[in-house]
Amino acid sequence: MSSMIDANAQNAQHGEPQDTPGVATERQEPQSLSGRAEANENQDFYAVIPAGGTGTRLWPLSREAKPKFLYDLLGQGRTLIQSTYDRLERVAGRGHVTVSTGWRHVAAIREQLPQLDGNDIFAEPVPRDSTAAICLAAAVLARRHGERVVVGSFAADHVIRGAASFARAVREAVATARAGYVTTIGIAASRPSTAFGYIHQGRSLAADVPEAPSARLVERFVEKPDAATAQAYLSTGEYRWNAGMFVMRADVLLGHLREYKPRMYDAISAIADAYLAGGDAVDEAMATHWSGIEKIAFDYAVAEPLSVQGGVAMIPGDFGWDDIGDFNSVAALLPSANRQNIKILGDRENVSYIDSAGDVVVPAAGRTIALLGVNDMVVVDTPDALLVAPRARSQEVKNMVAHLRQEGRDELL
């Protein structure tokens, strides 16, 4: 597979990526003295990177054994999780970034993030969605560093442009979290997208949290809307995209978990206690409690019910943000290979085309892909599977994964 796709920590370039027209670049700014000073101001802040999911809309590139966050999908020399770690370390500081992931991904994450201490990887035997992942990390960090530490959750597979703007938003989110709010970062909605949930912002909290002048109360979270509703949201100027970034004090989070999900709270507490005991205690606690934990997203379990009670705040995130959810979103971040707007993720020498335009091509099998009169298609070639689909149906690739699973083709998943 091309090194453009399969970068890792052994050969990654840590310098600033070159700006290319049409490419979303995340500048790898060195942590200057002022950057270190900022991290020192946030000594009570710990970042958690939930690294789960399989990215089924990016099949056959993304698989259960190697999900999308382990790939360099922008051709910049850093995988998605490496870029996420870099960005958070600049804000929180070395030793203040942790990863929550599945057991089968621990080795790959250690290879890609050798600077990450082994104690800062929280490994799950089976997926239990974001609530369990975030709350377990918060519970362990509270036991290690004090119950009032601030914990922030940032997905492993997001692309963010504007490191300084991101850092400012996180700094305000930390200040708002210290004041007792579960705080999210709302992304400026650049279009009436039906692929994201939305946050309805309320009154300013600047008087309550002087260190966070842009903080707003969250009125409610709303599900992914239809096109007309999304357009109506944008016209009000009161809605932002929900990117699933949450920052909160550990004691506040765990208190709400105990209120909303008491059985999960008890199980998480038992496992967190085992982390302090060490040895085989973690494995034993996981075997006893983890599989029985409810599988539920953080938004549903905590954020949405708490917003009704006025306990959730939002910091506007005025930085570039992308959630690489399908091959269309990958294409939006790649430069065009020609005037016909063909996007290639991988070795361009392996793609030949005549009378073709608007295609997304991933030549990951190391052989030539020849396009003749092919327009607006997704072509992903891997050693054991080939996907051909209209770009307009990129979101439906997950249905093909489900179809293969029904056929018993688990070796392809």
Tab-separated table of C-alpha atoms in Angstrom:
chain	number	residue	atom	x	y	z
A	1	MET	CA	0.000	0.000	0.000
A	2	SER	CA	1.260	3.465	-0.799
A	3	SER	CA	3.101	5.294	1.957
A	4	MET	CA	0.714	8.203	1.299
A	5	ILE	CA	-2.031	6.067	2.780
A	6	ASP	CA	-0.158	3.943	5.288
A	7	ALA	CA	2.144	6.346	7.145
A	8	ASN	CA	3.287	5.438	10.634
A	9	ALA	CA	5.431	6.788	13.384
A	10	GLN	CA	8.580	5.164	12.065
A	11	ASN	CA	8.699	7.212	8.889
A	12	ALA	CA	6.421	10.158	9.625
A	13	GLN	CA	7.713	13.621	8.892
A	14	HIS	CA	7.143	15.922	11.832
A	15	GLY	CA	7.744	19.136	9.931
A	16	GLU	CA	5.141	21.518	8.647
A	17	PRO	CA	3.274	20.036	5.667
A	18	GLN	CA	3.404	21.867	2.382
A	19	ASP	CA	0.264	23.798	1.480
A	20	THR	CA	-1.388	22.319	-1.586
A	21	PRO	CA	-4.421	23.908	-3.228
A	22	GLY	CA	-7.514	21.974	-2.190
A	23	VAL	CA	-5.769	20.079	0.624
A	24	ALA	CA	-6.757	20.553	4.246
A	25	THR	CA	-3.495	21.065	6.096
A	26	GLU	CA	-2.967	20.917	9.818
A	27	ARG	CA	0.145	22.917	10.554
A	28	GLN	CA	2.520	21.040	12.808
A	29	GLU	CA	3.664	24.080	14.754
A	30	PRO	CA	6.591	23.443	17.095
A	31	GLN	CA	5.698	23.896	20.733
A	32	SER	CA	7.390	27.182	21.511
A	33	LEU	CA	8.047	28.639	24.945
A	34	SER	CA	4.616	30.249	24.841
A	35	GLY	CA	3.112	26.910	23.811
A	36	ARG	CA	4.732	25.196	26.779
A	37	ALA	CA	3.529	27.978	29.038
A	38	GLU	CA	-0.019	27.446	27.808
A	39	ALA	CA	0.247	23.712	28.496
A	40	ASN	CA	1.562	24.497	31.988
A	41	GLU	CA	-1.507	26.627	32.646
A	42	ASN	CA	-3.623	23.553	31.939
A	43	GLN	CA	-1.959	21.168	34.369
A	44	ASP	CA	-5.367	19.983	35.550
A	45	PHE	CA	-6.437	19.164	31.975
A	46	TYR	CA	-6.179	15.657	30.487
A	47	ALA	CA	-7.217	14.848	26.937
A	48	VAL	CA	-8.773	11.517	25.998
A	49	ILE	CA	-8.752	10.260	22.405
A	50	PRO	CA	-11.521	7.692	21.850
A	51	ALA	CA	-10.181	5.558	19.013
A	52	GLY	CA	-12.936	3.154	18.098
A	53	GLY	CA	-15.310	2.311	15.306
A	54	THR	CA	-14.469	0.692	11.993
A	55	GLY	CA	-15.278	3.445	9.516
A	56	THR	CA	-17.581	1.231	7.468
A	57	ARG	CA	-18.272	4.022	4.959
A	58	LEU	CA	-14.558	3.880	4.062
A	59	TRP	CA	-14.537	0.152	3.329
A	60	PRO	CA	-12.576	-1.642	1.891
A	61	LEU	CA	-9.744	0.672	2.984
A	62	SER	CA	-10.892	0.881	6.604
A	63	ARG	CA	-11.419	-2.512	8.281
A	64	GLU	CA	-12.174	-3.819	11.743
A	65	ALA	CA	-8.530	-4.819	12.163
A	66	LYS	CA	-7.242	-1.471	10.883
A	67	PRO	CA	-9.746	1.397	11.188
A	68	LYS	CA	-9.480	4.736	9.421
A	69	PHE	CA	-7.754	6.554	12.289
A	70	LEU	CA	-4.634	4.443	11.638
A	71	TYR	CA	-4.325	5.786	8.059
A	72	ASP	CA	-2.845	8.948	6.628
A	73	LEU	CA	-5.890	9.889	4.551
A	74	LEU	CA	-4.532	13.299	3.558
A	75	GLY	CA	-1.066	12.272	2.388
A	76	GLN	CA	0.679	14.508	4.928
A	77	GLY	CA	2.947	11.974	6.610
A	78	ARG	CA	0.877	11.666	9.806
A	79	THR	CA	-2.065	9.362	10.393
A	80	LEU	CA	-5.315	10.734	11.769
A	81	ILE	CA	-4.586	9.584	15.322
A	82	GLN	CA	-1.035	10.923	15.167
A	83	SER	CA	-2.331	14.332	14.069
A	84	THR	CA	-4.919	14.269	16.858
A	85	TYR	CA	-2.252	13.456	19.436
A	86	ASP	CA	0.049	16.207	18.144
A	87	ARG	CA	-2.693	18.804	18.369
A	88	LEU	CA	-3.745	17.813	21.895
A	89	GLU	CA	-0.229	17.520	23.276
A	90	ARG	CA	0.404	21.131	22.277
A	91	VAL	CA	-2.559	22.186	24.431
A	92	ALA	CA	-2.422	19.746	27.352
A	93	GLY	CA	1.278	18.941	27.495
A	94	ARG	CA	3.280	15.712	27.409
A	95	GLY	CA	1.879	13.061	29.712
A	96	HIS	CA	-1.604	14.596	29.619
A	97	VAL	CA	-2.917	12.791	26.545
A	98	THR	CA	-4.534	9.356	26.785
A	99	VAL	CA	-6.156	6.984	24.305
A	100	SER	CA	-9.190	4.763	24.771
A	101	THR	CA	-9.327	1.942	22.240
A	102	GLY	CA	-10.006	-1.728	21.644
A	103	TRP	CA	-7.552	-4.421	22.665
A	104	ARG	CA	-6.821	-5.355	19.063
A	105	HIS	CA	-5.605	-1.807	18.237
A	106	VAL	CA	-3.233	-1.313	21.177
A	107	ALA	CA	-0.136	-2.586	19.362
A	108	ALA	CA	-0.730	-0.394	16.300
A	109	ILE	CA	-1.345	2.677	18.460
A	110	ARG	CA	1.824	2.040	20.457
A	111	GLU	CA	3.742	1.783	17.184
A	112	GLN	CA	2.288	5.019	15.850
A	113	LEU	CA	2.512	6.879	19.184
A	114	PRO	CA	5.690	5.575	20.851
A	115	GLN	CA	5.770	8.658	23.105
A	116	LEU	CA	2.520	7.545	24.748
A	117	ASP	CA	3.014	5.863	28.108
A	118	GLY	CA	1.520	2.384	28.341
A	119	ASN	CA	-0.517	3.417	31.384
A	120	ASP	CA	-2.229	6.054	29.269
A	121	ILE	CA	-3.891	3.557	26.937
A	122	PHE	CA	-7.259	2.349	28.192
A	123	ALA	CA	-7.974	-0.884	26.339
A	124	GLU	CA	-11.450	-2.341	25.957
A	125	PRO	CA	-12.100	-6.035	25.236
A	126	VAL	CA	-15.276	-5.247	23.252
A	127	PRO	CA	-16.747	-1.910	22.076
A	128	ARG	CA	-19.228	-0.272	24.426
A	129	ASP	CA	-19.574	3.095	22.635
A	130	SER	CA	-18.392	6.504	23.758
A	131	THR	CA	-20.046	6.827	27.185
A	132	ALA	CA	-18.192	3.880	28.679
A	133	ALA	CA	-14.912	4.825	26.997
A	134	ILE	CA	-14.967	8.449	28.155
A	135	CYS	CA	-16.235	7.728	31.652
A	136	LEU	CA	-13.728	4.971	32.335
A	137	ALA	CA	-10.856	7.249	31.333
A	138	ALA	CA	-12.297	10.035	33.506
A	139	ALA	CA	-12.704	7.703	36.474
A	140	VAL	CA	-9.126	6.422	36.249
A	141	LEU	CA	-7.701	9.918	35.781
A	142	ALA	CA	-9.717	11.137	38.781
A	143	ARG	CA	-8.229	8.417	40.944
A	144	ARG	CA	-4.711	9.176	39.725
A	145	HIS	CA	-4.774	12.975	39.774
A	146	GLY	CA	-7.759	14.110	41.830
A	147	GLU	CA	-11.482	14.129	41.209
A	148	ARG	CA	-11.545	17.752	40.011
A	149	VAL	CA	-9.255	17.188	37.025
A	150	VAL	CA	-10.695	18.383	33.731
A	151	VAL	CA	-11.118	15.682	31.101
A	152	GLY	CA	-11.649	16.405	27.400
A	153	SER	CA	-12.745	13.900	24.752
A	154	PHE	CA	-11.612	14.424	21.138
A	155	ALA	CA	-12.188	11.832	18.419
A	156	ALA	CA	-9.191	10.212	16.756
A	157	ASP	CA	-10.428	10.658	13.189
A	158	HIS	CA	-11.195	14.369	12.844
A	159	VAL	CA	-9.276	16.820	10.680
A	160	ILE	CA	-8.750	20.275	12.179
A	161	ARG	CA	-7.169	23.299	10.530
A	162	GLY	CA	-6.049	26.221	12.642
A	163	ALA	CA	-4.057	25.029	15.642
A	164	ALA	CA	-4.142	28.402	17.397
A	165	SER	CA	-7.937	28.747	17.064
A	166	PHE	CA	-8.401	25.173	18.257
A	167	ALA	CA	-6.190	25.836	21.289
A	168	ARG	CA	-8.167	28.977	22.174
A	169	ALA	CA	-11.446	27.060	22.015
A	170	VAL	CA	-10.087	24.259	24.211
A	171	ARG	CA	-8.711	26.780	26.704
A	172	GLU	CA	-12.155	28.388	27.048
A	173	ALA	CA	-13.781	24.962	27.274
A	174	VAL	CA	-11.452	24.013	30.138
A	175	ALA	CA	-12.316	27.227	31.990
A	176	THR	CA	-16.033	26.594	31.490
A	177	ALA	CA	-15.640	23.003	32.660
A	178	ARG	CA	-13.918	24.203	35.826
A	179	ALA	CA	-17.077	26.218	36.522
A	180	GLY	CA	-19.087	22.975	36.585
A	181	TYR	CA	-20.473	22.742	33.068
A	182	VAL	CA	-20.168	19.800	30.721
A	183	THR	CA	-18.796	21.794	27.801
A	184	THR	CA	-18.849	21.054	24.102
A	185	ILE	CA	-17.178	22.808	21.177
A	186	GLY	CA	-19.660	23.733	18.451
A	187	ILE	CA	-18.417	23.943	14.876
A	188	ALA	CA	-19.536	26.787	12.616
A	189	ALA	CA	-21.940	25.231	10.106
A	190	SER	CA	-20.653	26.115	6.641
A	191	ARG	CA	-23.509	24.412	4.800
A	192	PRO	CA	-26.900	22.845	5.593
A	193	SER	CA	-25.461	19.384	6.150
A	194	THR	CA	-27.748	16.448	6.877
A	195	ALA	CA	-24.778	14.319	7.996
A	196	PHE	CA	-24.196	16.009	11.369
A	197	GLY	CA	-26.172	16.641	14.509
A	198	TYR	CA	-26.652	20.247	15.608
A	199	ILE	CA	-26.336	22.279	18.807
A	200	HIS	CA	-28.854	25.051	19.547
A	201	GLN	CA	-26.966	27.721	21.439
A	202	GLY	CA	-28.560	29.858	24.128
A	203	ARG	CA	-27.573	32.833	26.267
A	204	SER	CA	-24.039	34.009	26.872
A	205	LEU	CA	-22.188	32.684	29.916
A	206	ALA	CA	-19.452	35.329	29.776
A	207	ALA	CA	-20.613	36.912	33.038
A	208	ASP	CA	-20.554	33.535	34.785
A	209	VAL	CA	-17.220	32.414	33.331
A	210	PRO	CA	-15.038	35.493	32.678
A	211	GLU	CA	-12.180	33.310	31.420
A	212	ALA	CA	-14.458	32.063	28.617
A	213	PRO	CA	-15.987	35.159	26.991
A	214	SER	CA	-17.469	33.203	24.079
A	215	ALA	CA	-19.172	30.502	26.198
A	216	ARG	CA	-22.891	29.981	25.586
A	217	LEU	CA	-25.480	27.835	27.296
A	218	VAL	CA	-26.730	24.907	25.221
A	219	GLU	CA	-30.486	24.951	24.735
A	220	ARG	CA	-30.629	21.479	23.209
A	221	PHE	CA	-28.963	18.970	20.933
A	222	VAL	CA	-30.833	17.998	17.773
A	223	GLU	CA	-30.428	14.914	15.615
A	224	LYS	CA	-29.307	14.890	11.993
A	225	PRO	CA	-32.010	16.900	10.197
A	226	ASP	CA	-33.456	16.713	6.706
A	227	ALA	CA	-32.241	19.268	4.159
A	228	ALA	CA	-35.067	21.773	4.737
A	229	THR	CA	-34.627	21.682	8.506
A	230	ALA	CA	-30.858	22.065	8.205
A	231	GLN	CA	-31.330	25.128	6.013
A	232	ALA	CA	-33.752	26.569	8.548
A	233	TYR	CA	-31.185	26.033	11.315
A	234	LEU	CA	-28.519	27.935	9.400
A	235	SER	CA	-30.825	30.856	8.677
A	236	THR	CA	-31.277	31.525	12.401
A	237	GLY	CA	-27.545	31.781	13.158
A	238	GLU	CA	-28.205	29.939	16.436
A	239	TYR	CA	-27.094	26.437	15.473
A	240	ARG	CA	-23.685	24.811	15.180
A	241	TRP	CA	-22.526	21.367	14.211
A	242	ASN	CA	-22.038	18.854	16.998
A	243	ALA	CA	-18.549	17.423	16.554
A	244	GLY	CA	-18.716	15.301	19.702
A	245	MET	CA	-15.976	17.208	21.555
A	246	PHE	CA	-16.707	17.368	25.290
A	247	VAL	CA	-14.718	18.869	28.175
A	248	MET	CA	-15.762	18.505	31.840
A	249	ARG	CA	-14.511	18.004	35.372
A	250	ALA	CA	-14.237	14.338	36.240
A	251	ASP	CA	-16.333	14.681	39.390
A	252	VAL	CA	-19.079	16.501	37.480
A	253	LEU	CA	-19.157	13.876	34.744
A	254	LEU	CA	-19.162	10.926	37.117
A	255	GLY	CA	-21.854	12.552	39.242
A	256	HIS	CA	-24.131	12.848	36.221
A	257	LEU	CA	-23.311	9.289	35.187
A	258	ARG	CA	-24.338	8.069	38.630
A	259	GLU	CA	-27.622	9.982	38.260
A	260	TYR	CA	-28.476	8.911	34.694
A	261	LYS	CA	-26.833	5.488	34.439
A	262	PRO	CA	-26.257	4.104	37.957
A	263	ARG	CA	-25.474	0.551	36.828
A	264	MET	CA	-22.855	1.809	34.402
A	265	TYR	CA	-21.440	4.043	37.127
A	266	ASP	CA	-21.004	1.069	39.460
A	267	ALA	CA	-19.286	-1.023	36.778
A	268	ILE	CA	-16.990	1.830	35.693
A	269	SER	CA	-16.073	2.535	39.318
A	270	ALA	CA	-15.121	-1.091	39.927
A	271	ILE	CA	-12.911	-1.182	36.851
A	272	ALA	CA	-11.291	2.166	37.710
A	273	ASP	CA	-10.477	0.873	41.190
A	274	ALA	CA	-8.814	-2.125	39.545
A	275	TYR	CA	-6.571	0.199	37.537
A	276	LEU	CA	-5.172	1.527	40.793
A	277	ALA	CA	-4.663	-1.981	42.151
A	278	GLY	CA	-2.691	-3.007	39.051
A	279	GLY	CA	-1.513	-6.496	38.164
A	280	ASP	CA	-4.244	-8.845	37.000
A	281	ALA	CA	-6.953	-6.782	38.684
A	282	VAL	CA	-7.837	-4.868	35.503
A	283	ASP	CA	-8.290	-8.016	33.429
A	284	GLU	CA	-10.414	-9.571	36.152
A	285	ALA	CA	-12.576	-6.463	36.521
A	286	MET	CA	-13.001	-6.173	32.768
A	287	ALA	CA	-14.043	-9.818	32.555
A	288	THR	CA	-16.564	-9.289	35.340
A	289	HIS	CA	-18.084	-5.946	34.402
A	290	TRP	CA	-17.279	-4.648	30.917
A	291	SER	CA	-19.432	-6.842	28.687
A	292	GLY	CA	-22.526	-6.015	30.746
A	293	ILE	CA	-22.141	-2.237	30.373
A	294	GLU	CA	-24.817	-0.557	28.288
A	295	LYS	CA	-23.681	0.377	24.797
A	296	ILE	CA	-24.737	3.999	24.368
A	297	ALA	CA	-23.282	7.195	22.905
A	298	PHE	CA	-22.227	10.004	25.227
A	299	ASP	CA	-24.675	12.448	23.643
A	300	TYR	CA	-27.639	10.239	24.515
A	301	ALA	CA	-26.476	9.134	27.945
A	302	VAL	CA	-25.233	12.443	29.361
A	303	ALA	CA	-25.184	15.499	27.096
A	304	GLU	CA	-28.780	15.531	25.869
A	305	PRO	CA	-30.547	14.944	29.211
A	306	LEU	CA	-28.177	17.341	30.972
A	307	SER	CA	-28.781	20.097	28.407
A	308	VAL	CA	-32.474	20.069	29.344
A	309	GLN	CA	-31.401	20.870	32.913
A	310	GLY	CA	-29.146	23.737	31.809
A	311	GLY	CA	-25.921	21.926	32.622
A	312	VAL	CA	-24.233	22.002	29.205
A	313	ALA	CA	-22.227	24.886	27.748
A	314	MET	CA	-20.760	25.450	24.297
A	315	ILE	CA	-17.640	27.186	23.045
A	316	PRO	CA	-17.782	28.265	19.379
A	317	GLY	CA	-15.097	26.470	17.405
A	318	ASP	CA	-14.108	28.871	14.650
A	319	PHE	CA	-11.456	26.624	13.137
A	320	GLY	CA	-11.598	24.408	10.093
A	321	TRP	CA	-13.068	21.009	10.916
A	322	ASP	CA	-13.874	17.913	8.908
A	323	ASP	CA	-15.219	14.538	9.898
A	324	ILE	CA	-13.867	12.089	7.341
A	325	GLY	CA	-16.948	9.914	7.177
A	326	ASP	CA	-16.950	8.658	3.595
A	327	PHE	CA	-15.024	8.831	0.339
A	328	ASN	CA	-16.769	12.044	-0.662
A	329	SER	CA	-15.382	13.748	2.426
A	330	VAL	CA	-11.934	12.329	1.690
A	331	ALA	CA	-12.165	13.731	-1.837
A	332	ALA	CA	-13.035	17.189	-0.530
A	333	LEU	CA	-9.680	17.298	1.266
A	334	LEU	CA	-7.499	16.048	-1.590
A	335	PRO	CA	-6.077	18.059	-4.497
A	336	SER	CA	-7.333	17.333	-8.009
A	337	ALA	CA	-5.048	15.145	-10.092
A	338	ASN	CA	-6.156	16.822	-13.337
A	339	ARG	CA	-8.530	19.401	-14.766
A	340	GLN	CA	-11.280	16.793	-14.713
A	341	ASN	CA	-11.240	16.864	-10.896
A	342	ILE	CA	-10.181	13.269	-10.375
A	343	LYS	CA	-9.048	12.740	-6.767
A	344	ILE	CA	-6.419	10.083	-6.056
A	345	LEU	CA	-5.470	8.791	-2.599
A	346	GLY	CA	-2.250	6.893	-3.160
A	347	ASP	CA	0.226	6.527	-6.012
A	348	ARG	CA	-0.920	8.558	-9.025
A	349	GLU	CA	1.259	6.429	-11.284
A	350	ASN	CA	-1.162	3.564	-10.674
A	351	VAL	CA	-4.132	5.450	-12.146
A	352	SER	CA	-4.696	5.976	-15.884
A	353	TYR	CA	-7.779	7.668	-17.319
A	354	ILE	CA	-9.452	8.611	-20.598
A	355	ASP	CA	-12.661	10.635	-20.868
A	356	SER	CA	-13.256	10.375	-17.113
A	357	ALA	CA	-14.040	13.089	-14.570
A	358	GLY	CA	-14.977	13.637	-10.936
A	359	ASP	CA	-13.830	10.224	-9.728
A	360	VAL	CA	-12.337	9.258	-6.361
A	361	VAL	CA	-9.680	6.584	-6.816
A	362	VAL	CA	-7.737	4.643	-4.162
A	363	PRO	CA	-5.115	2.381	-5.812
A	364	ALA	CA	-4.168	0.518	-2.637
A	365	ALA	CA	-3.474	-2.861	-4.259
A	366	GLY	CA	-0.326	-1.731	-6.065
A	367	ARG	CA	-1.703	-2.353	-9.549
A	368	THR	CA	-2.934	-0.061	-12.306
A	369	ILE	CA	-6.515	1.190	-12.334
A	370	ALA	CA	-7.646	2.211	-15.830
A	371	LEU	CA	-10.709	4.449	-16.161
A	372	LEU	CA	-12.445	4.773	-19.540
A	373	GLY	CA	-15.530	6.980	-19.710
A	374	VAL	CA	-16.014	6.719	-15.938
A	375	ASN	CA	-17.538	9.756	-14.244
A	376	ASP	CA	-18.278	10.614	-10.600
A	377	MET	CA	-17.449	7.157	-9.283
A	378	VAL	CA	-15.602	5.807	-6.253
A	379	VAL	CA	-13.046	3.118	-7.098
A	380	VAL	CA	-11.164	1.603	-4.156
A	381	ASP	CA	-8.815	-1.248	-4.997
A	382	THR	CA	-7.260	-3.269	-2.160
A	383	PRO	CA	-5.512	-6.653	-2.343
A	384	ASP	CA	-8.623	-8.631	-1.364
A	385	ALA	CA	-11.576	-6.390	-2.281
A	386	LEU	CA	-12.570	-3.884	-4.951
A	387	LEU	CA	-15.302	-1.282	-4.427
A	388	VAL	CA	-16.979	0.483	-7.339
A	389	ALA	CA	-19.836	2.854	-6.474
A	390	PRO	CA	-21.298	6.209	-7.527
A	391	ARG	CA	-19.945	9.102	-5.473
A	392	ALA	CA	-23.519	10.134	-4.758
A	393	ARG	CA	-23.956	6.893	-2.814
A	394	SER	CA	-20.781	7.185	-0.716
A	395	GLN	CA	-22.785	7.203	2.514
A	396	GLU	CA	-24.280	3.834	1.545
A	397	VAL	CA	-20.976	1.963	1.500
A	398	LYS	CA	-21.806	0.892	5.053
A	399	ASN	CA	-24.762	-1.018	3.579
A	400	MET	CA	-22.349	-3.082	1.498
A	401	VAL	CA	-20.418	-3.916	4.658
A	402	ALA	CA	-23.660	-5.050	6.293
A	403	HIS	CA	-24.496	-7.099	3.182
A	404	LEU	CA	-21.113	-8.848	3.264
A	405	ARG	CA	-21.575	-9.587	6.938
A	406	GLN	CA	-24.948	-11.180	6.212
A	407	GLU	CA	-23.248	-13.317	3.561
A	408	GLY	CA	-20.717	-14.525	6.131
A	409	ARG	CA	-17.784	-12.739	4.461
A	410	ASP	CA	-16.252	-11.725	7.761
A	411	GLU	CA	-12.724	-12.090	6.385
A	412	LEU	CA	-13.365	-8.982	4.302
A	413	LEU	CA	-14.578	-6.846	7.176
